[in-house]
Structures are given as C-alpha cells and as structure tokens.
Coordinates of C-alpha atoms in Angstrom, one line a residue:
Chain A
X1 CA 4.7 3.1 13.5
X2 CA 3.8 0.5 15.6
X3 CA 6.6 -2.0 15.9
X4 CA 8.5 -4.3 18.0
X5 CA 12.1 -5.2 17.7
X6 CA 13.5 -7.9 19.6
X7 CA 17.4 -8.3 20.7
X8 CA 19.8 -10.3 22.7
X9 CA 20.0 -13.7 21.2
X10 CA 22.9 -15.7 20.6
X11 CA 24.8 -18.8 21.4
X12 CA 25.0 -19.7 25.4
X13 CA 26.0 -23.2 27.0
X14 CA 23.6 -25.5 28.6
X15 CA 22.9 -24.1 32.2
X16 CA 24.0 -20.7 31.2
X17 CA 21.6 -17.6 31.1
X18 CA 20.5 -14.9 28.4
X19 CA 18.2 -11.8 28.7
X20 CA 16.5 -10.8 25.6
X21 CA 15.0 -7.5 25.0
X22 CA 11.9 -6.3 22.9
X23 CA 12.0 -2.6 21.8
X24 CA 8.6 -1.0 21.6
X25 CA 7.6 2.0 19.5
X26 CA 4.3 3.0 18.5
X27 CA 2.5 2.3 21.7
X28 CA 3.1 2.0 25.5
X29 CA 4.2 -1.3 26.6
X30 CA 2.9 -0.4 30.1
X31 CA -0.8 -0.2 28.9
X32 CA -0.6 -3.4 27.0
X33 CA -0.8 -7.1 27.2
X34 CA 2.5 -8.5 26.1
X35 CA 3.3 -12.4 25.2
X36 CA 6.6 -14.1 24.2
X37 CA 6.3 -16.9 21.7
X38 CA 9.2 -19.2 20.3
X39 CA 9.5 -21.3 17.5
X40 CA 12.4 -23.9 17.4
X41 CA 14.0 -25.1 14.1
X42 CA 11.6 -26.7 11.6
X43 CA 9.2 -26.7 14.3
X44 CA 5.6 -25.0 15.5
X45 CA 5.0 -22.3 17.6
X46 CA 5.0 -22.2 21.4
X47 CA 3.4 -19.4 23.7
X48 CA 5.7 -19.5 26.8
X49 CA 5.1 -16.0 28.8
X50 CA 2.1 -13.6 29.1
X51 CA 2.4 -10.2 31.0
X52 CA -0.7 -7.6 31.3
X53 CA -1.2 -3.8 32.2
X54 CA -2.2 -5.0 35.8
X55 CA 0.8 -6.8 35.8
X56 CA -0.5 -10.6 35.8
X57 CA 2.2 -12.9 34.4
X58 CA 1.6 -16.6 33.3
X59 CA 4.3 -18.8 32.2
X60 CA 4.0 -22.4 29.9
X61 CA 5.3 -25.3 32.2
X62 CA 7.9 -25.7 30.1
X63 CA 9.9 -22.4 31.1
X64 CA 8.1 -21.9 34.5
X65 CA 10.5 -21.7 37.5
X66 CA 13.6 -20.8 34.6
X67 CA 12.1 -17.9 32.9
X68 CA 11.1 -14.3 33.9
X69 CA 9.1 -11.8 32.1
X70 CA 9.5 -7.8 32.9
X71 CA 8.9 -4.4 31.4
X72 CA 10.6 -1.5 31.2
X73 CA 8.4 1.2 31.6
X74 CA 10.8 4.3 31.1
X75 CA 12.7 2.5 28.3
X76 CA 9.0 1.4 27.0
X77 CA 10.6 -2.1 26.1
X78 CA 9.7 -5.8 27.7
X79 CA 12.6 -8.4 28.6
X80 CA 12.6 -12.0 29.2
X81 CA 15.5 -13.3 31.7
X82 CA 16.4 -16.8 30.8
X83 CA 18.3 -18.9 33.3
X84 CA 19.0 -22.8 33.3
X85 CA 18.9 -22.9 29.6
X86 CA 18.7 -26.4 28.0
X87 CA 19.1 -27.5 24.2
X88 CA 15.1 -27.9 23.9
X89 CA 15.4 -23.9 24.1
X90 CA 16.9 -23.0 21.2
X91 CA 14.5 -21.4 19.0
X92 CA 13.8 -18.2 17.7
X93 CA 12.0 -15.9 20.1
X94 CA 9.2 -13.5 19.2
X95 CA 7.7 -10.9 21.6
X96 CA 4.0 -10.1 20.3
X97 CA 1.6 -7.8 21.3
X98 CA -1.9 -8.9 22.3
X99 CA -4.8 -6.8 21.1
X100 CA -8.5 -6.9 22.5
X101 CA -11.5 -6.2 19.7
X102 CA -15.2 -5.8 21.0
X103 CA -17.5 -6.5 18.7
X104 CA -21.6 -6.5 19.0
X105 CA -23.7 -9.2 17.9
X106 CA -27.3 -9.5 18.0
X107 CA -28.8 -12.4 20.0
X108 CA -32.3 -13.9 20.9
X109 CA -31.9 -11.7 24.3
X110 CA -30.7 -8.8 22.5
X111 CA -27.8 -6.8 21.6
X112 CA -24.2 -8.3 23.1
X113 CA -20.8 -6.9 23.1
X114 CA -18.2 -10.1 22.3
X115 CA -14.5 -9.4 23.5
X116 CA -11.8 -11.2 21.5
X117 CA -8.0 -11.6 21.9
X118 CA -5.5 -12.1 19.4
X119 CA -1.8 -11.5 18.9
X120 CA -1.7 -8.5 16.3
X121 CA 1.8 -7.1 16.3
X122 CA 5.0 -9.2 16.1
X123 CA 8.9 -8.7 16.0
X124 CA 11.2 -10.2 13.7
X125 CA 12.4 -12.6 16.4
X126 CA 16.1 -13.2 17.9
X127 CA 17.6 -16.4 17.6
X128 CA 18.6 -18.4 20.8
X129 CA 21.3 -21.2 20.2
X130 CA 22.1 -23.5 23.2
X131 CA 25.3 -25.6 22.6
X132 CA 28.6 -26.4 24.1
Chain B
X1 CA 3.5 -32.3 22.0
X2 CA 0.7 -29.6 21.4
X3 CA -2.8 -29.8 23.4
X4 CA -4.2 -28.8 20.0
X5 CA -4.1 -30.5 16.9
X6 CA -3.6 -30.1 13.1
X7 CA -3.0 -32.1 9.9
X8 CA 0.9 -31.6 9.0
X9 CA 0.0 -31.0 5.8
X10 CA -3.0 -30.0 3.2
X11 CA -2.6 -29.3 -0.7
X12 CA -4.8 -28.2 -3.6
X13 CA -4.5 -26.9 -7.0
X14 CA -4.9 -23.4 -8.0
X15 CA -8.7 -22.1 -7.5
X16 CA -9.5 -25.3 -5.3
X17 CA -11.1 -25.1 -1.6
X18 CA -8.6 -26.1 0.9
X19 CA -9.9 -26.9 4.3
X20 CA -7.7 -27.1 7.6
X21 CA -9.0 -28.7 11.1
X22 CA -7.7 -27.9 14.4
X23 CA -9.0 -30.1 17.1
X24 CA -8.7 -28.9 20.8
X25 CA -10.8 -29.3 24.1
X26 CA -13.1 -27.8 26.7
X27 CA -10.4 -25.9 28.4
X28 CA -9.6 -24.2 24.9
X29 CA -11.2 -24.3 21.8
X30 CA -14.9 -24.7 22.8
X31 CA -14.5 -22.2 25.8
X32 CA -12.4 -19.7 23.7
X33 CA -12.7 -18.1 20.2
X34 CA -9.8 -19.5 17.8
X35 CA -7.5 -17.6 15.8
X36 CA -5.5 -18.6 12.8
X37 CA -2.0 -17.6 11.7
X38 CA -0.2 -17.5 8.5
X39 CA 3.3 -17.7 8.5
X40 CA 6.3 -17.7 5.7
X41 CA 9.7 -19.3 6.0
X42 CA 11.7 -17.0 8.0
X43 CA 9.2 -14.6 8.6
X44 CA 6.8 -13.4 11.9
X45 CA 3.2 -15.2 11.7
X46 CA 0.4 -12.9 10.9
X47 CA -3.3 -13.1 12.2
X48 CA -5.4 -14.4 9.6
X49 CA -8.6 -14.7 11.7
X50 CA -9.7 -13.9 15.0
X51 CA -12.5 -14.6 16.9
X52 CA -13.7 -17.9 15.0
X53 CA -14.4 -16.2 12.1
X54 CA -13.5 -12.8 12.0
X55 CA -10.9 -11.0 9.4
X56 CA -8.7 -8.4 10.1
X57 CA -8.8 -5.6 7.7
X58 CA -6.3 -6.1 4.7
X59 CA -6.8 -10.1 4.7
X60 CA -8.8 -11.4 1.3
X61 CA -12.3 -12.9 2.0
X62 CA -11.3 -16.0 0.9
X63 CA -9.9 -17.0 3.8
X64 CA -13.1 -18.0 6.4
X65 CA -13.0 -19.9 9.8
X66 CA -15.8 -21.9 11.7
X67 CA -16.1 -23.6 14.8
X68 CA -18.1 -26.3 16.0
X69 CA -17.3 -27.8 19.9
X70 CA -13.8 -28.3 20.1
X71 CA -12.8 -28.0 16.5
X72 CA -11.9 -25.4 14.3
X73 CA -11.6 -24.8 10.6
X74 CA -9.9 -22.7 8.3
X75 CA -11.1 -22.6 4.5
X76 CA -9.0 -21.4 1.7
X77 CA -11.4 -20.8 -1.4
X78 CA -9.8 -20.1 -4.6
X79 CA -6.1 -21.3 -3.7
X80 CA -3.4 -19.0 -4.9
X81 CA 0.3 -19.8 -5.0
X82 CA 1.0 -17.0 -2.8
X83 CA -1.4 -18.9 0.1
X84 CA 1.8 -21.7 0.1
X85 CA 2.9 -21.0 3.9
X86 CA 2.3 -22.6 7.1
X87 CA -1.1 -22.4 9.2
X88 CA -1.5 -22.5 13.0
X89 CA -4.7 -22.2 14.9
X90 CA -4.0 -21.2 18.5
X91 CA -6.7 -20.2 21.7
X92 CA -6.5 -19.4 25.1
X93 CA -6.1 -22.6 27.5
X94 CA -8.0 -21.8 31.0
X95 CA -6.2 -25.0 32.4
X96 CA -3.0 -23.7 31.4
X97 CA -3.6 -20.2 31.7
X98 CA -1.8 -19.5 28.4
X99 CA -2.1 -19.5 24.4
X100 CA -2.1 -23.1 23.1
X101 CA -1.1 -23.4 19.5
X102 CA -1.3 -26.2 16.8
X103 CA 1.2 -28.2 15.4
X104 CA 0.8 -25.9 12.6
X105 CA -0.2 -27.0 8.8
X106 CA 2.2 -26.7 5.5
X107 CA -0.2 -25.7 2.8
X108 CA 1.0 -26.6 -0.8
X109 CA -0.3 -25.1 -3.9
X110 CA 0.2 -28.0 -6.8

C-alpha cells in the first residue's frame, strides 16, 4: 500500500529547530518527486519545498535559508530540517508525492503526448507549534 | 497573500451547479496545467482534477475542470451534501519554481 507518515512535529520556541520525517511505504522515495506543503490553523495550503529524483531542490521564499529538505534512501524517507522557527511557521506539515501522468491527445499537427504533474499521495500531517 | 486567487466561499442547494473560479497569471495558470484539490476538515487534501480537466479514477463525473487564459474553473454539477469541503486550485509557477495554491474556497450545501 502506498503510504506517507509524517512525524517529528511538536512545540518549539521561536528561534528553535525541529526535524520532520516522512516515512514512505509502497514506493521508492529516491525515484520519486516529493514535496512538503503546510497549512496554518484555519488557513489555506502553502507549498514550501520540492525534491525530485535527480536531487533538484526548490524552496518557497518564506522558508529559503531556514529549511532544508533531504531524503534518506536507506530508510526510504524524506525529511525537513527547520531552523530559525517563527510564529508564522506554526502549521500542519504534509509530505506529498508528486505524480507524472502522460496523456496522448490529437492535435492539428497529429498526436502529441502531454505530461501532467500533481500531488497524488499525501500523509496525514504533523503539527508544529511555535510558541514561548 | 497567494498569487492565485479564489473566492473564499461558494454555496448552492442540493442538485444545483456550483462553479469556483481561480485566477492566476502568465507564470502559473497560463503556462502550466491546473490541479484542483478537495479537503475535508482535519483531513489531508485529495486531488480532484489534474491537467486542467482530467479526473483521476474514482472521482465522480459531476466534478469538471476547465481553463481559459489565466483563469481556471471547477464546476460541481448536481451538488450533494457530501461535497461540503474546501477546494483549492494549484499550478506550477515558473517564476517561483514551486507549486502555488489558491487561498481555497469553502463550499456550503444549503
């Protein structure tokens, strides 16, 4: 069964650090594109980090320089190291797998293949609280 | 503030049609496909529409997506009580090199 399980959340003081983990089962994290998405209490979804199979990494401006995404191929897991935590970082943190789907479509030029990407598997999330 | 905007709420009576709009710009919606996610309180989001208008298996065909220029739309036909949820549009943003999400639309069934 394909599953993601986040852990590591908790209460941390402003300026503190926390390391989140995302345990992966049913697929290989090193062969996949993974993302971290967070949701502050009562707010919408906010993407924060991306890592693909080649090791390309992206961060949202809101966390750049403070958060670090990584993976452990031996443990088949994903991690998010969070330093310099602020009140606005308080949220539920989800890890999510990014899926690629290819579809053939007829065009005036003939048949073309289109590639689509979306977050198809999500964990249940882990809660980070930042407070003194 | 999100670079992609959605109305905060939408509502309809059972059986009615509800449409949610999602407005972006040339770096996201115009250039890349739009995905829609459904989220119930306390639960993780679930993909409802990908590639502007494609439904994953298991998603009822009363959900449909469309796109025109820098705007995308999610339509729910034959609204049902179990459709009460938050709906988010999302697209890859070439300027930010990351996923952008709309602020979310809460759908209420009257």
